[in-house]
mmCIF file of C-alpha atoms in Angstrom:
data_model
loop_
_atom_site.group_PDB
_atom_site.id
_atom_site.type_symbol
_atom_site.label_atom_id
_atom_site.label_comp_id
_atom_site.label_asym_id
_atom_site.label_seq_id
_atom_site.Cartn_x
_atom_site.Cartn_y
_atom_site.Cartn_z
ATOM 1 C CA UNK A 7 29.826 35.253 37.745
ATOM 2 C CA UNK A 8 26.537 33.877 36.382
ATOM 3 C CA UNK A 9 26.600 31.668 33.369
ATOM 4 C CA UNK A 10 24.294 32.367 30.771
ATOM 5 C CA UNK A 11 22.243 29.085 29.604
ATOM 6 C CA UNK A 12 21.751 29.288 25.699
ATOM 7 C CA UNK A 13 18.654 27.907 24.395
ATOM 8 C CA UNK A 14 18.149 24.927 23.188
ATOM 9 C CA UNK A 15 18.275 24.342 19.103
ATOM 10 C CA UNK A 16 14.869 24.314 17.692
ATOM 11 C CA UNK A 17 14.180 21.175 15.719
ATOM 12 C CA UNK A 18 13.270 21.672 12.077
ATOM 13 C CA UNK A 19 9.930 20.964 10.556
ATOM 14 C CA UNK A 20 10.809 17.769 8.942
ATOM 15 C CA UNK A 21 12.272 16.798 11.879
ATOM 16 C CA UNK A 22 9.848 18.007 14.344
ATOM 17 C CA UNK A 23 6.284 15.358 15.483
ATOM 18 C CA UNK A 24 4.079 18.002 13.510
ATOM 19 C CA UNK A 25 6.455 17.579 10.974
ATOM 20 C CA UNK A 26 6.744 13.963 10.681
ATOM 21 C CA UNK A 27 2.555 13.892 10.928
ATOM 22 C CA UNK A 28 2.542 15.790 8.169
ATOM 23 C CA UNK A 29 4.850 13.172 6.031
ATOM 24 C CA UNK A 30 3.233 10.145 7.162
ATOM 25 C CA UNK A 31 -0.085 12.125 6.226
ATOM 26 C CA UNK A 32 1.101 13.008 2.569
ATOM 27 C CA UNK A 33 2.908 9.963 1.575
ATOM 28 C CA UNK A 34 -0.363 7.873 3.046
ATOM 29 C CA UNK A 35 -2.110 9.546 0.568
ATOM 30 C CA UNK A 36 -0.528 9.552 -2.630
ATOM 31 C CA UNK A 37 0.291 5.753 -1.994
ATOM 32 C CA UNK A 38 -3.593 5.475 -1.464
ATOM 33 C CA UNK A 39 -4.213 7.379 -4.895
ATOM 34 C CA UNK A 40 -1.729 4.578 -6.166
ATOM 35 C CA UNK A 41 -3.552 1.695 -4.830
ATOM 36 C CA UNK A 42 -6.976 3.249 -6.136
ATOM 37 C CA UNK A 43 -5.641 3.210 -9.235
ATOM 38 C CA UNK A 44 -3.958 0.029 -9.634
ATOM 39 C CA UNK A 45 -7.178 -1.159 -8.003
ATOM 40 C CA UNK A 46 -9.056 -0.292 -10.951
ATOM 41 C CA UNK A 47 -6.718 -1.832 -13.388
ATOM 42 C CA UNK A 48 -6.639 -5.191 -11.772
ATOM 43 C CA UNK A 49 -10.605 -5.244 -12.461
ATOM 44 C CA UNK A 50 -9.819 -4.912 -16.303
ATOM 45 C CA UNK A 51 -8.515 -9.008 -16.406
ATOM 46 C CA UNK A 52 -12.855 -9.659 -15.717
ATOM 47 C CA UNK A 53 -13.131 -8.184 -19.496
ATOM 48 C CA UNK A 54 -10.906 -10.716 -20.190
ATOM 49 C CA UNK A 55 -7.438 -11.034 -21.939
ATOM 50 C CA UNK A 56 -7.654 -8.550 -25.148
ATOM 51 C CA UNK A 57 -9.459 -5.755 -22.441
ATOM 52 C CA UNK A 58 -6.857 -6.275 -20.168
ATOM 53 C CA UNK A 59 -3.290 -6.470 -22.564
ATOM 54 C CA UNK A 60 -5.163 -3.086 -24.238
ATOM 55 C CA UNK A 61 -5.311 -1.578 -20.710
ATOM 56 C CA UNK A 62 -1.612 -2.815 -19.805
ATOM 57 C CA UNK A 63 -0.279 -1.424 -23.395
ATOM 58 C CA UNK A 64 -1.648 1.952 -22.826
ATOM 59 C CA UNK A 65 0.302 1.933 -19.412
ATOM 60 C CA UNK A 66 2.967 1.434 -21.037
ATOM 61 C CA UNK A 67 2.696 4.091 -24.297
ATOM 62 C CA UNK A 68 1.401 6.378 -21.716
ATOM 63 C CA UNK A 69 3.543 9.544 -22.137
ATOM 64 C CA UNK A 70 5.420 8.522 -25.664
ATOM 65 C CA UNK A 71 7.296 10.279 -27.623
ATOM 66 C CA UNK A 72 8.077 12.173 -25.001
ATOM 67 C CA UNK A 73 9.001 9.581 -22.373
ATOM 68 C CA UNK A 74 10.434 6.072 -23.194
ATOM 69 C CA UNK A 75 8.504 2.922 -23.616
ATOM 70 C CA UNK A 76 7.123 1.878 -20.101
ATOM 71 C CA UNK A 77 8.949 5.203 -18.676
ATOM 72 C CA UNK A 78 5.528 6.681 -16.974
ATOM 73 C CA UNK A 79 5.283 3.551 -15.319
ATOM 74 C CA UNK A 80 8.524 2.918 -13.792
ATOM 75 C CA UNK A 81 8.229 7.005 -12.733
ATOM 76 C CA UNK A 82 4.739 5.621 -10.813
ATOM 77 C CA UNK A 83 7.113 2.497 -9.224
ATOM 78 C CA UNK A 84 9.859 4.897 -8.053
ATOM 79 C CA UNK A 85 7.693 7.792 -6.598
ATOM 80 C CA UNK A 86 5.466 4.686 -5.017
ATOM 81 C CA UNK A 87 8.592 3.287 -3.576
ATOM 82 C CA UNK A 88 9.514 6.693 -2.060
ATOM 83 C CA UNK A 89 6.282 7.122 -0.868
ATOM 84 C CA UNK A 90 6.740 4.032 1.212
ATOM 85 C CA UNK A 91 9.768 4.371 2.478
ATOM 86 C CA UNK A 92 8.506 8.101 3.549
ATOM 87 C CA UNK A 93 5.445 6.830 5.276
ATOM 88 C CA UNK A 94 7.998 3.670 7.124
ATOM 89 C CA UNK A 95 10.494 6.346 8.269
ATOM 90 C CA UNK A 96 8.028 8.854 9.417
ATOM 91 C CA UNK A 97 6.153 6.299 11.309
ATOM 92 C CA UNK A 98 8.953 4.402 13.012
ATOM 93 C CA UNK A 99 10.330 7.375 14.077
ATOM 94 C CA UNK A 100 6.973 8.854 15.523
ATOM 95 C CA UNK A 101 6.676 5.557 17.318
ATOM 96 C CA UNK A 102 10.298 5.606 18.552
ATOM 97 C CA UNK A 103 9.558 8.975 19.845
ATOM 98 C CA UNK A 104 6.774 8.250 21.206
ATOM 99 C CA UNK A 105 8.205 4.771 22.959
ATOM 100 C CA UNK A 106 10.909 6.672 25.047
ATOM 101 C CA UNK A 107 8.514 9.644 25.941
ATOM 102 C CA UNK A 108 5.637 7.831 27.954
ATOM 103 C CA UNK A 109 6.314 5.212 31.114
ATOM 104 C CA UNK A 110 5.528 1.925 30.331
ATOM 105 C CA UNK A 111 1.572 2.272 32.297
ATOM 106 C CA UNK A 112 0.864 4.542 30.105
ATOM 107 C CA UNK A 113 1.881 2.093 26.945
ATOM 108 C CA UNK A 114 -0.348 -0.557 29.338
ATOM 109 C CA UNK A 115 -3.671 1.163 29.638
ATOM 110 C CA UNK A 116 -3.842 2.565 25.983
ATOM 111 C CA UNK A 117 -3.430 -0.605 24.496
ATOM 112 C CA UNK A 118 -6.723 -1.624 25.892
ATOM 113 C CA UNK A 119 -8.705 1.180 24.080
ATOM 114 C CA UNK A 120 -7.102 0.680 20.923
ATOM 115 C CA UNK A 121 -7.857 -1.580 17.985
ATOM 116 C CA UNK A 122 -5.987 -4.665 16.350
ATOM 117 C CA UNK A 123 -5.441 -2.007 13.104
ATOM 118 C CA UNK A 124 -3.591 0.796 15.238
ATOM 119 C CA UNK A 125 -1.621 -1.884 17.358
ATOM 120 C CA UNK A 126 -0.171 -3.199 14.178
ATOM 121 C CA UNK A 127 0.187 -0.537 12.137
ATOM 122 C CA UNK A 128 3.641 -0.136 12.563
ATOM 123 C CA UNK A 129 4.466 -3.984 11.497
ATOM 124 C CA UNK A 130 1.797 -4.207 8.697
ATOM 125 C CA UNK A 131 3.762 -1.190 7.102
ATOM 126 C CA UNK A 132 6.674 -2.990 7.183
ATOM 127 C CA UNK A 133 4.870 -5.699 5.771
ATOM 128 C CA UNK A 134 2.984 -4.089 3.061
ATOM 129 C CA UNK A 135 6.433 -2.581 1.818
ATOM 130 C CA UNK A 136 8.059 -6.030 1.721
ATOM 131 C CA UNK A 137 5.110 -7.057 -0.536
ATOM 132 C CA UNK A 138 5.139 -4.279 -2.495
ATOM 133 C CA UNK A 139 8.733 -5.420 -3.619
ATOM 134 C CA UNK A 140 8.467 -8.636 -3.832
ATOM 135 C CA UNK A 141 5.349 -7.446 -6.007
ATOM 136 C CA UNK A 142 7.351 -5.509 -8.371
ATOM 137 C CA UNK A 143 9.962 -8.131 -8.361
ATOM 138 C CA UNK A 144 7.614 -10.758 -9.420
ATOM 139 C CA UNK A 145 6.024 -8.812 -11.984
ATOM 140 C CA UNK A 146 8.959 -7.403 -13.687
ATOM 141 C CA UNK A 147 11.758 -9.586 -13.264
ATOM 142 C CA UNK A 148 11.007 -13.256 -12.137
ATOM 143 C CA UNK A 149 7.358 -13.430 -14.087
ATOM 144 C CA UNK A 150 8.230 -16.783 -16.006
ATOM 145 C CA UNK A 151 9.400 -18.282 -13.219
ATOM 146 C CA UNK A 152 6.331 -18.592 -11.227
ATOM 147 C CA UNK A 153 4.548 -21.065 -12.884
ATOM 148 C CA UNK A 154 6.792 -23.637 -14.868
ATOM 149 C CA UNK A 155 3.459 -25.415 -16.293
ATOM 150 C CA UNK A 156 2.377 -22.314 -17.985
ATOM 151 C CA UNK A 157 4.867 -21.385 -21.144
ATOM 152 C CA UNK A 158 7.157 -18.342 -20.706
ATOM 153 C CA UNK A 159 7.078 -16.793 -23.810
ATOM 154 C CA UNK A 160 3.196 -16.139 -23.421
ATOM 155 C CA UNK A 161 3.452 -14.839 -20.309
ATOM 156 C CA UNK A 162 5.726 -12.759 -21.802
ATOM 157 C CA UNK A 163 3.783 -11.298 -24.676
ATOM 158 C CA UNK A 164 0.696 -11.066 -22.870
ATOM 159 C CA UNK A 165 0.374 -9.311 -19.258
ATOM 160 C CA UNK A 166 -3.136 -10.940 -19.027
ATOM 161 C CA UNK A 167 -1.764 -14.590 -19.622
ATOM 162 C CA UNK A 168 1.325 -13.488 -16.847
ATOM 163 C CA UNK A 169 -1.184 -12.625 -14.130
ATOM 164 C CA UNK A 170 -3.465 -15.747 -15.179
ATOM 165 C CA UNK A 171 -0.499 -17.990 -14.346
ATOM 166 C CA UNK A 172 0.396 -16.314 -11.341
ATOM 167 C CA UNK A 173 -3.223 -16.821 -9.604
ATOM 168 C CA UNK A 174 -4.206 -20.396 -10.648
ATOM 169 C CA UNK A 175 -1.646 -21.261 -7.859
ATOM 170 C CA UNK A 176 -3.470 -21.079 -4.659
ATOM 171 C CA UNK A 177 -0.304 -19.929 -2.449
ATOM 172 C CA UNK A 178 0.273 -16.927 -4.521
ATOM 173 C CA UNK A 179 -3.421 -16.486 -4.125
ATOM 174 C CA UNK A 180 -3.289 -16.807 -0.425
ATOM 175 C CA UNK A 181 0.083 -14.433 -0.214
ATOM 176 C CA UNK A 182 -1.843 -12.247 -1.730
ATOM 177 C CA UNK A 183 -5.103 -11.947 0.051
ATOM 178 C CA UNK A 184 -3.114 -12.099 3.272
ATOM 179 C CA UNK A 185 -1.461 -9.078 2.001
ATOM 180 C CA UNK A 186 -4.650 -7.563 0.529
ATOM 181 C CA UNK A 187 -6.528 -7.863 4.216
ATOM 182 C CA UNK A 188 -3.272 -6.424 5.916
ATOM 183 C CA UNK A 189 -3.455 -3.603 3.426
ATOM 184 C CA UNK A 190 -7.129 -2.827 4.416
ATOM 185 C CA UNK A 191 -6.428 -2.725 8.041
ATOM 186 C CA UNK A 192 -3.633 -0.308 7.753
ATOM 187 C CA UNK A 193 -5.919 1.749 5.578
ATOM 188 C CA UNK A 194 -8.885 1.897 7.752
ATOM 189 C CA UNK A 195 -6.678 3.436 10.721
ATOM 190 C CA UNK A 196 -4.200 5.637 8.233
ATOM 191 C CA UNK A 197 -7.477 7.144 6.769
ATOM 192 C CA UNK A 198 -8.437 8.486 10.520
ATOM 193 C CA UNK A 199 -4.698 9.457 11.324
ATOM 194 C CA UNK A 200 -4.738 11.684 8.210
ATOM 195 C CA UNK A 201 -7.773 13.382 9.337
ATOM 196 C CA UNK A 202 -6.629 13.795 12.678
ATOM 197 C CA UNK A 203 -3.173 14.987 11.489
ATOM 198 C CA UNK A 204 -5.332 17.457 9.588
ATOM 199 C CA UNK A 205 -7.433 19.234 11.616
ATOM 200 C CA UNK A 206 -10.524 17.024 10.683
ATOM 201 C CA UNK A 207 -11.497 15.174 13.694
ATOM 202 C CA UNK A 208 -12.504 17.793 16.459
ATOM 203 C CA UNK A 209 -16.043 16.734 16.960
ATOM 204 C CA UNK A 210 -17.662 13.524 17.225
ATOM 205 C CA UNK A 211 -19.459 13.684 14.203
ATOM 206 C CA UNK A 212 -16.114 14.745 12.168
ATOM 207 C CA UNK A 213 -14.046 11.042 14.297
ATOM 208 C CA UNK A 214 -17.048 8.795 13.096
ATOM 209 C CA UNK A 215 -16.943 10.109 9.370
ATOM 210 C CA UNK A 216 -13.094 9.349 9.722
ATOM 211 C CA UNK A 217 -13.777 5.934 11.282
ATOM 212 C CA UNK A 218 -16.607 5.281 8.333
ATOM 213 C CA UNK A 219 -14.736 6.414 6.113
ATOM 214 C CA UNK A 220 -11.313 4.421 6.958
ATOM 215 C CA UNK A 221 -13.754 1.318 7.534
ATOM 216 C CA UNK A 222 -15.350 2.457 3.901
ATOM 217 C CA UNK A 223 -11.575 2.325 2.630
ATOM 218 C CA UNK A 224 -10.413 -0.509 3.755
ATOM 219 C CA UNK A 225 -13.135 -2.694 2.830
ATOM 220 C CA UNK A 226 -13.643 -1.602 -1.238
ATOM 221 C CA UNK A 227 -9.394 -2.087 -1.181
ATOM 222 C CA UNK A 228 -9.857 -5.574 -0.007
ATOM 223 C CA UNK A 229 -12.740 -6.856 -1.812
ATOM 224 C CA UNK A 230 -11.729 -4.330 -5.159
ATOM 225 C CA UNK A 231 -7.979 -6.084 -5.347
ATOM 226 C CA UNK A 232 -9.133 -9.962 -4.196
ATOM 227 C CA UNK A 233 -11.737 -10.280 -6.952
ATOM 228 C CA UNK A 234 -9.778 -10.951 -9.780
ATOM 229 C CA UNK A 235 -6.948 -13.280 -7.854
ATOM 230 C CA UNK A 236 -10.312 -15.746 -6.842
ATOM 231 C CA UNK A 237 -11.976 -14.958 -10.098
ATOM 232 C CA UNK A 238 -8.826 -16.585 -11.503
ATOM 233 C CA UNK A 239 -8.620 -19.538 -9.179
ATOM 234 C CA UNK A 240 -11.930 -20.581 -9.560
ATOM 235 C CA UNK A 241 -11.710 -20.231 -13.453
ATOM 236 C CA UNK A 242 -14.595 -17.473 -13.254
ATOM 237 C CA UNK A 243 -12.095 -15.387 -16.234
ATOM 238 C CA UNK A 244 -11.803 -17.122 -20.012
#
């Protein structure tokens, strides 16, 4: 009697490579809109410390009487944490996938085409979303703490005074550019995954606009978020 071999269970589309792509695509992007934005903020504390507690108050308003005090903000934290943990999942499962599928060669030879950005990619994720909690942490719940010489009840009334103590000490300076530079290289080769994931990179004019533009990225995130840390440390900001 022949046995009859039933097919194999089709993996969903969350679940599926395309699938997973497409996550690692979408979160990327909203947690680049994020950075963008906080980007610009940051550059406020050059106006100095009324510009910048004006910019950090409407943050905070944002959304009254609707939403709570500071409630559009901690919404921004959450769906940026999500986001993270999205892009971390999607990507250590592509590379898991990815590990077990291809003999070890294989692994061998492409490592010599590709670039320090796509070989650590996978770590500097992991990195980036340790630093985006101790971030969050140190700006919400240990602020006073970081600098004993600077008193706690300004840094509490005044976000401009908080981040003012936190940079005129050079390791949180140097934790930060270290994650700043880490940050760019994971943009630069995110920005040409996305387009690949999405259909843009067919030609080779389309994978060099990716590559600029990822380079483009990378570098204004860098330079954009380490300004006002050295600013600070050099005493550039009244």
């Amino acid at each position: 009697m022949a046995t009859t071999t039933l097919p194999a269970k089709k993996k969903g589309v969350a679940s599926s490579s395309i699938g997973l792509k497409f996550l690692m695509a979408g979160s990327g992007v909203i947690f680049l809109l994020y950075v963008l934005l906080h980007m610009y903020g940051n550059l406020m504390a050059l106006g100095g410390q009324e510009a910048f507690d004006t910019y950090a108050h409407h943050l905070r308003t944002f959304g009254e009487p609707m939403l709570p005090y500071g409630g559009m903000l901690w919404i921004v934290r959450v769906v940026l944490i999500v986001s993270i943990i999205a892009h971390v999942y999607a990507g250590m499962k592509l590379w898991s996938r990815a590990s077990s599928a291809r003999p070890q060669k294989y692994a061998v030879k492409k490592n010599l085409g590709s670039t320090l950005a796509s070989r650590t990619m996978r770590w500097g994720g992991l990195a980036i979303l340790v630093f985006v909690i101790w971030h969050l942490i140190h700006f919400t719940l240990v602020k006073p703490a970081i600098n004993s010489s600077v008193d706690a009840a300004k840094i509490e009334a005044s976000p401009f005074v908080m981040v003012q103590a936190s940079f005129e000490l050079w390791w949180m300076v140097l934790i930060y550019a270290l994650a700043m530079i880490a940050l760019g290289m994971h943009l630069y080769h995110g920005v040409w995954s996305a387009a690949q994931t999405m259909g843009l990179t067919t030609t080779a004019t389309t994978r060099k606009r990716a590559k600029t533009l990822g380079a483009i990225v990378g570098i204004v995130i860098v330079v954009g978020f380490l300004i006002p840390p050295f600013a600070i440390l050099f005493n550039l900001i009244a």
